[in-house]
Short mmCIF file of C-alpha atoms in Angstrom, two decimals:
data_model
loop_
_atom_site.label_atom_id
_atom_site.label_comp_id
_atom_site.label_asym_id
_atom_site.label_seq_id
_atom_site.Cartn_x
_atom_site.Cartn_y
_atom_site.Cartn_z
CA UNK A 7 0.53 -0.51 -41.28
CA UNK A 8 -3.28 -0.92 -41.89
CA UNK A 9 -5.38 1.34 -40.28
CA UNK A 10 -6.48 -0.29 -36.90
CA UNK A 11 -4.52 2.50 -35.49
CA UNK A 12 -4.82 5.43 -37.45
CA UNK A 13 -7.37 7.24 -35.44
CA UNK A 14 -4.25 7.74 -32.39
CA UNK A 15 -1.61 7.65 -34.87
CA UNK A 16 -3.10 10.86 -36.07
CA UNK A 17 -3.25 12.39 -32.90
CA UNK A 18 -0.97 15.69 -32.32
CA UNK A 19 2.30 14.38 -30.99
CA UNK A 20 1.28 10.95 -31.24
CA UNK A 21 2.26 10.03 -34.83
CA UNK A 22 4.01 6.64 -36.02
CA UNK A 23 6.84 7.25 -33.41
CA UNK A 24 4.69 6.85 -30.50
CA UNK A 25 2.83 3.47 -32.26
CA UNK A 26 6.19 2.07 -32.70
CA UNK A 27 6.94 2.41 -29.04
CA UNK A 28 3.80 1.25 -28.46
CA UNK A 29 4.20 -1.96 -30.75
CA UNK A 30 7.78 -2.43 -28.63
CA UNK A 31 6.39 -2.77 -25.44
CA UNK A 32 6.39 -5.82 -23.36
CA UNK A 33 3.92 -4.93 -19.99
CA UNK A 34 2.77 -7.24 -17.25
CA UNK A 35 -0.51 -6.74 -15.98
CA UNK A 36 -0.37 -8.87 -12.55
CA UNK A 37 -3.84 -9.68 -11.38
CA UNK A 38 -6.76 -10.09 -13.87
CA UNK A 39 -9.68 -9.07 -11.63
CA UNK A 40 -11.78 -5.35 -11.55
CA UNK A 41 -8.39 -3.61 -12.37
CA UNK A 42 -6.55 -5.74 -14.94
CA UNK A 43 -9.17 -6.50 -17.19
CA UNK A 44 -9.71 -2.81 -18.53
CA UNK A 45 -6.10 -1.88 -18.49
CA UNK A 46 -5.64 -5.08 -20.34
CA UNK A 47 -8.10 -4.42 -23.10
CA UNK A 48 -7.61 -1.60 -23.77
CA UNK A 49 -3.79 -1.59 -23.99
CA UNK A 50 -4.26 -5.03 -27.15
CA UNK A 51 -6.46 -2.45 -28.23
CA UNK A 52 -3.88 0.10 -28.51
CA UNK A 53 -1.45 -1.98 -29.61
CA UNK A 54 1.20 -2.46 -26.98
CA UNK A 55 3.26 -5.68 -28.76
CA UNK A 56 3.69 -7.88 -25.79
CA UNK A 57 1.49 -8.34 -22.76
CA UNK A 58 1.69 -10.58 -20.06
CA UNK A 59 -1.40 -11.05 -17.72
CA UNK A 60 -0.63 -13.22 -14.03
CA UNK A 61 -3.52 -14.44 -12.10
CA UNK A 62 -4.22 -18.06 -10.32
CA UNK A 63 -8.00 -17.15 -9.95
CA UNK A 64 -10.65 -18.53 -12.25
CA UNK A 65 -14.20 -16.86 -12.88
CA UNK A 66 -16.59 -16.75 -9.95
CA UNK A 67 -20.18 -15.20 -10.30
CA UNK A 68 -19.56 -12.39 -8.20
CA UNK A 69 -16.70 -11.05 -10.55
CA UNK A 70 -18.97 -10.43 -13.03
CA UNK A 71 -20.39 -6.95 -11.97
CA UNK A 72 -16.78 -5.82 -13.01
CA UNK A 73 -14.87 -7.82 -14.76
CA UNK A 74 -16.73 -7.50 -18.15
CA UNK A 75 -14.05 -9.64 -19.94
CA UNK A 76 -15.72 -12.54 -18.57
CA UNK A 77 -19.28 -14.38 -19.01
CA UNK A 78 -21.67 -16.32 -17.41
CA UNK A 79 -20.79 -19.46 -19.12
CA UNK A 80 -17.51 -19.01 -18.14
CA UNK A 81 -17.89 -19.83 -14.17
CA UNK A 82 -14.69 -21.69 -13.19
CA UNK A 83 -12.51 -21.51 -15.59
CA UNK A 84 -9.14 -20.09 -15.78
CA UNK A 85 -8.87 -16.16 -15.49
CA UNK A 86 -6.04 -15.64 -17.63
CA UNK A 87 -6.40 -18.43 -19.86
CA UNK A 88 -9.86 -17.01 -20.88
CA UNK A 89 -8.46 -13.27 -21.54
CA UNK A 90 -5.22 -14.44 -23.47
CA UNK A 91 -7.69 -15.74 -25.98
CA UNK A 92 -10.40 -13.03 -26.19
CA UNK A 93 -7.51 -10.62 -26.44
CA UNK A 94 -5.82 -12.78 -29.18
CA UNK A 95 -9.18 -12.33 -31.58
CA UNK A 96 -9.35 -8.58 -30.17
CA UNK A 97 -5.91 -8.10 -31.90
CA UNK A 98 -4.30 -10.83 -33.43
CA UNK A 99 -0.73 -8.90 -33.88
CA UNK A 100 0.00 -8.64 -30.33
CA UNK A 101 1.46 -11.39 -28.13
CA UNK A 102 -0.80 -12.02 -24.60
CA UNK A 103 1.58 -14.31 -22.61
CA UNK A 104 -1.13 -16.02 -19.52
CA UNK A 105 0.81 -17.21 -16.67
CA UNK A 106 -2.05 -18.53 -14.98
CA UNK A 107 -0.50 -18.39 -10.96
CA UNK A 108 0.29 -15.71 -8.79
CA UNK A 109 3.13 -13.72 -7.76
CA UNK A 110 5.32 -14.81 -5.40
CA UNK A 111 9.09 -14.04 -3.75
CA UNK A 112 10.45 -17.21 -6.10
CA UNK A 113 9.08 -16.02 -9.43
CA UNK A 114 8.73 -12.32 -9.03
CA UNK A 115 12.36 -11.11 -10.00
CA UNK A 116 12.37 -13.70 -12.87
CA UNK A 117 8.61 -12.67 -14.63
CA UNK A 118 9.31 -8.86 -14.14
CA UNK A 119 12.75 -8.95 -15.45
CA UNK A 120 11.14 -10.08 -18.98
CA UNK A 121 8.83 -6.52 -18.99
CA UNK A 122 9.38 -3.05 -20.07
CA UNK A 123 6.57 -1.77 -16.73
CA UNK A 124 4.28 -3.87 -14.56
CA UNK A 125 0.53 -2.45 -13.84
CA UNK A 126 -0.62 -3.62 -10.47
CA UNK A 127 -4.03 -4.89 -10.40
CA UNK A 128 -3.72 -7.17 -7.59
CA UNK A 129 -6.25 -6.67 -4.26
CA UNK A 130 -3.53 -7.40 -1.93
CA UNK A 131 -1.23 -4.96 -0.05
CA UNK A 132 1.41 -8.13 0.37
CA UNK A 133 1.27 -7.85 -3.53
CA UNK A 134 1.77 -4.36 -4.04
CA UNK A 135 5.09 -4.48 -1.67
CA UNK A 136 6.23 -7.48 -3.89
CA UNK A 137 5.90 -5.55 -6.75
CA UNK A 138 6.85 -2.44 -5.10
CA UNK A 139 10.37 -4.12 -3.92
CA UNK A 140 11.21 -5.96 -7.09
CA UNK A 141 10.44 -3.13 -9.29
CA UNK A 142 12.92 -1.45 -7.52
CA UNK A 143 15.41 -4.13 -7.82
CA UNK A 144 15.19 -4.39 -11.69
CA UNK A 145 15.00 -0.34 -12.05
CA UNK A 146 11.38 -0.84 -13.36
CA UNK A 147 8.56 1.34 -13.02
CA UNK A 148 5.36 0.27 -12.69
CA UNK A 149 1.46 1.56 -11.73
CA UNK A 150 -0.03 1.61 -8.69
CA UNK A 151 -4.32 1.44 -8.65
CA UNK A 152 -6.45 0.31 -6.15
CA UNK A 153 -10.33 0.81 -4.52
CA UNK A 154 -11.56 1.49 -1.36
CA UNK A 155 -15.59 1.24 -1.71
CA UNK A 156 -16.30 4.53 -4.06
CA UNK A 157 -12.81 5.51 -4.28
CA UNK A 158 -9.83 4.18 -5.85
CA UNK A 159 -6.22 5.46 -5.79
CA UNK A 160 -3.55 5.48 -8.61
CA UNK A 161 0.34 6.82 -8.79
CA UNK A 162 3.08 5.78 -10.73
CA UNK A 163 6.16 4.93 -8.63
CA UNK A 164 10.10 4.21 -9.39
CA UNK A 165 10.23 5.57 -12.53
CA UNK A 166 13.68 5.95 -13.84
CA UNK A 167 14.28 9.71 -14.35
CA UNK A 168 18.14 10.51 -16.20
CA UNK A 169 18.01 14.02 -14.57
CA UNK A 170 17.40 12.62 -11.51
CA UNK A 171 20.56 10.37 -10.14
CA UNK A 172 18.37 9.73 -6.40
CA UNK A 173 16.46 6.93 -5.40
CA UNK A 174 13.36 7.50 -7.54
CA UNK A 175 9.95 7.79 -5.35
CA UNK A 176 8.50 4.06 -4.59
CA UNK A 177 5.31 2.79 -2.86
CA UNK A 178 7.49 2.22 0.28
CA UNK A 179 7.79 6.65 0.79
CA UNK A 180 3.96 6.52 1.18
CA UNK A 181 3.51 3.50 3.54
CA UNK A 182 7.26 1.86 4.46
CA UNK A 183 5.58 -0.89 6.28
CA UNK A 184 2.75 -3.31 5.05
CA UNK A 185 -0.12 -2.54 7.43
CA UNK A 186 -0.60 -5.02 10.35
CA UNK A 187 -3.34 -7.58 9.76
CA UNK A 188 -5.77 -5.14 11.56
CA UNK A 189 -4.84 -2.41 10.34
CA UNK A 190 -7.36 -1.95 7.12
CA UNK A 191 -9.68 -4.90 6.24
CA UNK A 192 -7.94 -5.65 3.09
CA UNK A 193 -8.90 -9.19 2.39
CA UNK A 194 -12.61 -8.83 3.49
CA UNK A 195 -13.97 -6.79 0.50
CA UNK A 196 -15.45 -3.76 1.63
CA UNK A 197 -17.86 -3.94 -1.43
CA UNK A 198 -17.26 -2.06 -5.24
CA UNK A 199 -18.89 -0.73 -7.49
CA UNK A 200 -18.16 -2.33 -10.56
CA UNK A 201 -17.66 1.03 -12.60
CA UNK A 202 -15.23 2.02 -10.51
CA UNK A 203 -12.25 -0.27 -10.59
CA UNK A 204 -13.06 0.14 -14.47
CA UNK A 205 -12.38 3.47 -14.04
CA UNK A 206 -8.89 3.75 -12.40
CA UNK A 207 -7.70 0.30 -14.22
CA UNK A 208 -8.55 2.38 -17.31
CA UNK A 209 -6.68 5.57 -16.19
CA UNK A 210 -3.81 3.25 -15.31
CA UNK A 211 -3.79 1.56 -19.11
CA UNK A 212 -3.54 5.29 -19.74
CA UNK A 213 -0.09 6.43 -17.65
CA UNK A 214 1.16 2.76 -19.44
CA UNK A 215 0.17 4.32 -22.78
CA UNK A 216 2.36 8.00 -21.27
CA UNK A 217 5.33 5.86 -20.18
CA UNK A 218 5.61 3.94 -22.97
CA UNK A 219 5.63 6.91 -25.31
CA UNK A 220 6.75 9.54 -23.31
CA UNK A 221 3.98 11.67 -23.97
CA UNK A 222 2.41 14.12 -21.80
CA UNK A 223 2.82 13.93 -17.43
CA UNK A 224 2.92 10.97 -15.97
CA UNK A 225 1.52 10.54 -12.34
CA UNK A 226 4.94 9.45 -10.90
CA UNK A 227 5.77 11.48 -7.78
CA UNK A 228 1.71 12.49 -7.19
CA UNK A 229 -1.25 9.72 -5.67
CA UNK A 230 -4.11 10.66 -7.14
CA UNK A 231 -7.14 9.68 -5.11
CA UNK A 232 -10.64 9.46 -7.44
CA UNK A 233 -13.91 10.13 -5.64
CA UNK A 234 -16.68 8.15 -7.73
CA UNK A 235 -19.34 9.58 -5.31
CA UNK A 236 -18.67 13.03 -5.38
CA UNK A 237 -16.93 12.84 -8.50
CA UNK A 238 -14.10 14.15 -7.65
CA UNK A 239 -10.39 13.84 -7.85
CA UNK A 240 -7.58 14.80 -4.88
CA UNK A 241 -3.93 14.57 -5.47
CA UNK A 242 -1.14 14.90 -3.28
CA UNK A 243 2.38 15.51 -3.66
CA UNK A 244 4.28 12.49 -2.65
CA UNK A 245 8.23 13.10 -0.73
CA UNK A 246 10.68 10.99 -0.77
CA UNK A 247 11.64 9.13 2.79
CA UNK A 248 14.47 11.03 4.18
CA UNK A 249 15.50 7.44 6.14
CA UNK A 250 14.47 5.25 3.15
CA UNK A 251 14.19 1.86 3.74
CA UNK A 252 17.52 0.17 1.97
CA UNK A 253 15.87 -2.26 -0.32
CA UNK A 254 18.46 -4.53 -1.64
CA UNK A 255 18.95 -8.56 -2.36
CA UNK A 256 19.22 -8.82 1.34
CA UNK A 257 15.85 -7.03 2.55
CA UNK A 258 13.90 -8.75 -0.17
CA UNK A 259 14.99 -12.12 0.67
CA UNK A 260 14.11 -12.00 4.44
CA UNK A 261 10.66 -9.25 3.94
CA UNK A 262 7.55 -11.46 4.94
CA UNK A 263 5.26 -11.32 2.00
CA UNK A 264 2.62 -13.91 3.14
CA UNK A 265 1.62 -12.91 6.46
CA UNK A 266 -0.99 -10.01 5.25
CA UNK A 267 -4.17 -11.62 5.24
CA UNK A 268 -3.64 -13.82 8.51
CA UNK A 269 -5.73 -12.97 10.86
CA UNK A 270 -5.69 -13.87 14.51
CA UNK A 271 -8.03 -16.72 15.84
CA UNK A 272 -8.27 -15.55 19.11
CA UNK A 273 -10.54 -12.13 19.34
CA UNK A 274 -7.56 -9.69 20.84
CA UNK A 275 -9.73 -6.68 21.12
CA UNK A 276 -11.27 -8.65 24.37
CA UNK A 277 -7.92 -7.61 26.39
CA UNK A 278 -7.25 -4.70 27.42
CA UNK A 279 -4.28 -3.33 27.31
CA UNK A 280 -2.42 -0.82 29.68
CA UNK A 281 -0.45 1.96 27.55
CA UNK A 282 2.32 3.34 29.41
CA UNK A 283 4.00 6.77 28.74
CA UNK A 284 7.95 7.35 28.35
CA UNK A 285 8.36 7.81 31.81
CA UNK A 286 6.80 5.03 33.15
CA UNK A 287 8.98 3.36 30.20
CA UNK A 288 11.83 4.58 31.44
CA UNK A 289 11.33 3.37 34.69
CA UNK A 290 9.91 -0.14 34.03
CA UNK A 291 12.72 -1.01 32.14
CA UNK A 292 14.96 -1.08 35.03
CA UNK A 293 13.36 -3.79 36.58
CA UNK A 294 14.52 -6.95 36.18
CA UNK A 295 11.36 -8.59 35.96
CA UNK A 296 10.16 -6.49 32.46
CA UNK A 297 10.84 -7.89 29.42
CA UNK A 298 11.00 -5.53 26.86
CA UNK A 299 9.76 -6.87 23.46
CA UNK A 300 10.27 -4.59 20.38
CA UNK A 301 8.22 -6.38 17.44
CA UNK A 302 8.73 -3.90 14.90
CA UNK A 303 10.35 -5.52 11.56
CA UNK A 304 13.96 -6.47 10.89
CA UNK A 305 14.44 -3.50 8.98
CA UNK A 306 12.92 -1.04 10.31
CA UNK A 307 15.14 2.02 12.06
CA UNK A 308 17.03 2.75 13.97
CA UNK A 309 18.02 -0.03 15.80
CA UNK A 310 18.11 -0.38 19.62
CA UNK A 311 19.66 -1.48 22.38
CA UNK A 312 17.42 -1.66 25.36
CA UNK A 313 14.81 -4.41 24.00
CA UNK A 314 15.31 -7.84 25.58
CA UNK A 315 14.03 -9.37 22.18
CA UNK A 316 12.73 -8.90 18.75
CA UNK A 317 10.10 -10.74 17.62
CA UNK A 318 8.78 -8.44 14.12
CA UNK A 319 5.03 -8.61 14.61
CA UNK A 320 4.81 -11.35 10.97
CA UNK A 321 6.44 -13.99 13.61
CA UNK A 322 4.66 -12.86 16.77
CA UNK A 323 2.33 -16.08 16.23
CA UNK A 324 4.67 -18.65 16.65
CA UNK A 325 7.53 -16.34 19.06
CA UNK A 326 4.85 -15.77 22.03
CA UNK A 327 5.55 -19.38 23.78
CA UNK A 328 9.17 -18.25 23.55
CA UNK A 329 8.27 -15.64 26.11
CA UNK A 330 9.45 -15.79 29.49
CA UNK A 331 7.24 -15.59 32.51
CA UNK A 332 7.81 -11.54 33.17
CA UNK A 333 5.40 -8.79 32.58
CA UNK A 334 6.06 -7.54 28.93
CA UNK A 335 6.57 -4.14 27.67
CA UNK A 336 5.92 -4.44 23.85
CA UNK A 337 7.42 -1.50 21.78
CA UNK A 338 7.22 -0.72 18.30
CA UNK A 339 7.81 2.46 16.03
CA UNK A 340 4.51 4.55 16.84
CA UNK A 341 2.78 2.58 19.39
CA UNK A 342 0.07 0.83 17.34
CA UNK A 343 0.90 -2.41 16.42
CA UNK A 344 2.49 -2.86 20.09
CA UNK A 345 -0.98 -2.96 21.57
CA UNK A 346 -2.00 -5.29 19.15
CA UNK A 347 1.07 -7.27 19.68
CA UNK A 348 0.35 -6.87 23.32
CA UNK A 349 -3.21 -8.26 23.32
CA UNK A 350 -2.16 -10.79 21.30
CA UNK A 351 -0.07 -11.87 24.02
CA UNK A 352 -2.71 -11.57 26.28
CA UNK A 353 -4.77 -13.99 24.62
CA UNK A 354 -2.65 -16.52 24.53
CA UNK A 355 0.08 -16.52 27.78
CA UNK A 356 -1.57 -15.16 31.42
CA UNK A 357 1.20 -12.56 31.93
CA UNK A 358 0.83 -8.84 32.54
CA UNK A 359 1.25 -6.75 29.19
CA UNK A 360 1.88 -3.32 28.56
CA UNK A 361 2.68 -1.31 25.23
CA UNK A 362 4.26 1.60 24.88
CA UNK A 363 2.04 4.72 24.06
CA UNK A 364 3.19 6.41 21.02
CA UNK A 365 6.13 3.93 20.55
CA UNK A 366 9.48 4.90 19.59
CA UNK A 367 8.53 7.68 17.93
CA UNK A 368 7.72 9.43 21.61
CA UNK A 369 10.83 7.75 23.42
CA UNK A 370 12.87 9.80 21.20
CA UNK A 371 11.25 12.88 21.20
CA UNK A 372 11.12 12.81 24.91
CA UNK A 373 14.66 11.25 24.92
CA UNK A 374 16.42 14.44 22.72
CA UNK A 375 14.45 17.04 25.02
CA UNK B 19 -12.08 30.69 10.19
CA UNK B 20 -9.51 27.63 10.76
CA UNK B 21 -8.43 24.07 9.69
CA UNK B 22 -9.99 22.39 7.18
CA UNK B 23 -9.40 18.13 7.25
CA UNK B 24 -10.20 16.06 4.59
CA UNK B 25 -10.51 11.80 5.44
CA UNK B 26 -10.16 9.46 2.79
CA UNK B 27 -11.33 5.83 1.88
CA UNK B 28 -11.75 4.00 4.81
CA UNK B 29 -11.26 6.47 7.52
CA UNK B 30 -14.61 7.68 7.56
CA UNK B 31 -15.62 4.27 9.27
CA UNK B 32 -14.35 5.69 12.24
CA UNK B 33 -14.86 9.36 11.60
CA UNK B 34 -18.44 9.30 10.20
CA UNK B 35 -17.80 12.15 8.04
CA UNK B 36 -15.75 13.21 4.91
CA UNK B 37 -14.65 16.30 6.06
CA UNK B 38 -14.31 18.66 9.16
CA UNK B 39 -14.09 22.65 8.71
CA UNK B 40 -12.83 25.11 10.77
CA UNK B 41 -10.85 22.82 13.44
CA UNK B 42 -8.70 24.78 15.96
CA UNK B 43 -4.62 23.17 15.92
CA UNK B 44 -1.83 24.99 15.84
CA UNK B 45 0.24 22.41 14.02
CA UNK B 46 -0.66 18.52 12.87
CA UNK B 47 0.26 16.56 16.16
CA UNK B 48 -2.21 18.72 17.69
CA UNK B 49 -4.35 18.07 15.26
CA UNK B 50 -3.68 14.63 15.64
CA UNK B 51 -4.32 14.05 19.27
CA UNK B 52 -7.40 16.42 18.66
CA UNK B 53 -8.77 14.00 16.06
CA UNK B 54 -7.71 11.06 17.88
CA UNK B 55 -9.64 12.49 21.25
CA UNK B 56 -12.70 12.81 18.84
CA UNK B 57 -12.53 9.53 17.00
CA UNK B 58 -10.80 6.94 19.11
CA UNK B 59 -11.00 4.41 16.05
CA UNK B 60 -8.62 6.38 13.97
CA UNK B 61 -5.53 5.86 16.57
CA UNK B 62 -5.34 2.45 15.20
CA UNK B 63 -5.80 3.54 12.04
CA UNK B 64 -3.18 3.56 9.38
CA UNK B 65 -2.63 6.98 6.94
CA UNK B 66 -0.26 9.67 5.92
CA UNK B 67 -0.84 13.13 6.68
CA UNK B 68 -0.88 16.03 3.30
CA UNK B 69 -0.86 19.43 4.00
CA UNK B 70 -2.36 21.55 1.06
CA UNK B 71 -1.98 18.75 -0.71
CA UNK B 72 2.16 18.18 0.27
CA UNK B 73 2.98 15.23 1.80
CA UNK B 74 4.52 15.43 5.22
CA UNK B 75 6.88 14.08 7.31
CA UNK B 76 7.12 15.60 10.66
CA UNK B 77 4.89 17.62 12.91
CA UNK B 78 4.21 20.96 10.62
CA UNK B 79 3.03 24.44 11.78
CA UNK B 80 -0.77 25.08 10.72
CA UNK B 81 -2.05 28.50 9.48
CA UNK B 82 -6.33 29.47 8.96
CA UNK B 83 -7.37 27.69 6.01
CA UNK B 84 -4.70 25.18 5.90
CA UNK B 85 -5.99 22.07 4.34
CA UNK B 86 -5.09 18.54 5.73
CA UNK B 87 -5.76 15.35 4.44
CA UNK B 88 -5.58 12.18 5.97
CA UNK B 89 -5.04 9.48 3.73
CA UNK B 90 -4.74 5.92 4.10
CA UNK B 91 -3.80 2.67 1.91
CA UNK B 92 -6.07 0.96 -0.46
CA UNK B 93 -5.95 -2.54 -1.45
CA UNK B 94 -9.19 -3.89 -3.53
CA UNK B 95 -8.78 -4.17 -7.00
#
């Protein structure tokens, strides 16, 4: 070996063992954007043998302020295309595979299958579930990192422990469900710092670096939450779902992963909505002219049997004409997305709408008193 | 001297603040409804609860100097 590596190889407990893992290694970075380009470079820096980089985006202006792979001159062309070369001349022994379109339900099983760990860069939550769900799948681990305006989050999740013969913690223990498309305004950027997805995309090329060679504490099992303002970090002890979600072949094939960014074209928040508590549940219910509509997803637990329908809140757009003329009682699991649900209704059909305050979650509470 | 409660990312849209000391709840759903009461944007708001800095799943009893920490998802990249 020359020396382009010597000054880690050196390191205490780093050695030729850990290079050689290192020079094994097939990752895939998906997303090239504020994240993946400093975990990218500076894992061909380090030598990892095989990288592959996914992204359909090409270079727009405002990328620039953080993704410092990319130039001026380079407006408009391909993202990955562009990196698999500058990363070719960084280090010429390493193979940087560009697979210049995004992850999807069709491809995902059959790119992550070919890699060793997959770094999520992507700015999507509908991406991060992909990931989250195929990953655990294929038994693959891979790393979490994402920003929120001066603070950005990282974990490491389903990594494959031998002492450990459970369900390994997944992205699915902290948030089961994708958030509604209200819930957090994840495709309208909320602005960045450029430093800052720089930052945590480095930290993750860093936990790749850990799993790769086993060396040191990983951040599987903690989310680690990075204040760039105050400077400050925050970590917190994930647990395990004691009702996990089951994902096999079945759940992944019928999970909505499109549906995140979609937002309504009607303006729900003009309806109000009436919130009813278990009693008055309890009692509506009865009557004949209520339908009760439980829009929570197909998987999601436990099931019931006093809904009239279920319509998961992904297919509420085209399922509201399907409604009958009744006043509707939406329910879901904690009485949020039913009032969206139920304005969304509203907007659209002129029939009286209520939702269920504190959803499920209260009805049994009340229900085992 | 009481609660401490910690809000993350983009929570403190609707709370205006980072952090509130010395909060009077006896366990986290009171906290909850307490912090709902206070900040009606943060009902629709989506984020796990951490109690000195552990994860929870279920309402949990609060002690005087208890930290809590609301956190929710990030997606940018």
């Amino acid at each position: 070996m020359n020396d382009r590596y010597i000054r880690q190889v050196i390191l205490p407990g780093f050695g030729m063992a850990a290079q050689e893992k290192l020079l094994a290694a097939k990752v895939l970075i998906v997303g090239m954007g504020g994240l993946g380009c400093p975990a990218l470079q500076y894992l061909v820096a380090a030598g990892v043998g095989t990288i592959g980089i996914m992204d359909a985006d090409t270079v727009s202006r405002s990328n620039l302020h953080r993704q410092l792979l990319f130039n001026t001159d380079e407006l408009g062309q391909p993202k990955v295309k562009l990196a698999a070369e500058k990363m070719k001349a960084q280090n010429p022994s390493i193979q940087v595979q560009a697979y210049p379109y995004a992850l999807t339900r069709s491809n995902a099983a059959e790119m992550i299958a070919d890699y060793d760990l997959v770094i999520d860069a992507t700015d999507q939550f509908m991406s991060k579930y992909l990931i989250n769900d195929v990953c655990v799948l294929l038994k693959k681990p891979w790393i979490y990192g994402a920003v929120s305006q001066y603070q950005g989050q990282l974990s490491v999740f389903n990594l494959q422990l031998d002492s450990d013969s459970a369900e390994p913690i997944h992205y699915r223990d902290l948030f089961p469900v994708s958030p509604a498309p209200h819930e957090i305004a994840s495709c309208e950027e909320g602005g960045v710092l450029g430093v800052l997805p720089g930052i945590i995309g480095t930290m993750q090329a860093a936990e790749a670096i850990k799993i790769i060679t086993g060396l040191g504490h990983t951040l599987y099992g903690r989310l680690y939450n990075y204040d760039l303002l105050q400077a400050s970090g925050y970590e917190i002890n994930i647990v395990k779902q004691r009702d996990p979600v089951k994902i096999d072949q079945v759940f992944f094939e019928t999970m909505n992963y499109d549906t995140n960014c979609e937002m309504p074209e009607e303006d729900p928040d003009m309806h109000d909505i009436e919130e009813i508590n278990v009693g008055t549940f309890m009692q509506l219910r009865k009557d004949p002219n209520v339908f009760v509509l439980d829009v929570r997803e197909k998987h999601e637990y436990p099931p019931i049997d006093f809904a009239d329908a279920q319509i998961p809140m992904s297919e509420l757009h085209t399922g509201i004409s399907m409604l009958p003329e009744k006043s509707i009682c939406v329910i879901c699991h904690q009485g949020i997305r039913s009032v969206y649900a139920a304005q969304l209704i509203k907007a659209r059909r002129n029939l009286t709408v209520y939702s269920l305050k504190g959803g499920l979650t209260a009805y049994f509470k009340q229900e085992s008193r | 001297m009481g609660i401490n409660v910690l809000f993350f990312g983009s929570l403190t849209d609707a709370t205006a603040v980072a952090a509130l000391n010395n909060v009077a709840a006896g366990d986290t759903a009171a906290l909850q409804e307490l912090l709902h009461q206070q900040y009606p944007a943060l009902r629709t708001a989506k984020y796990f609860i951490a109690v000195n800095q552990q994860m929870i799943r279920e309402n949990t009893t609060l002690k005087t100097g208890d930290v809590v920490a609301l956190m929710p998802p990030f997606s940018g990249g």
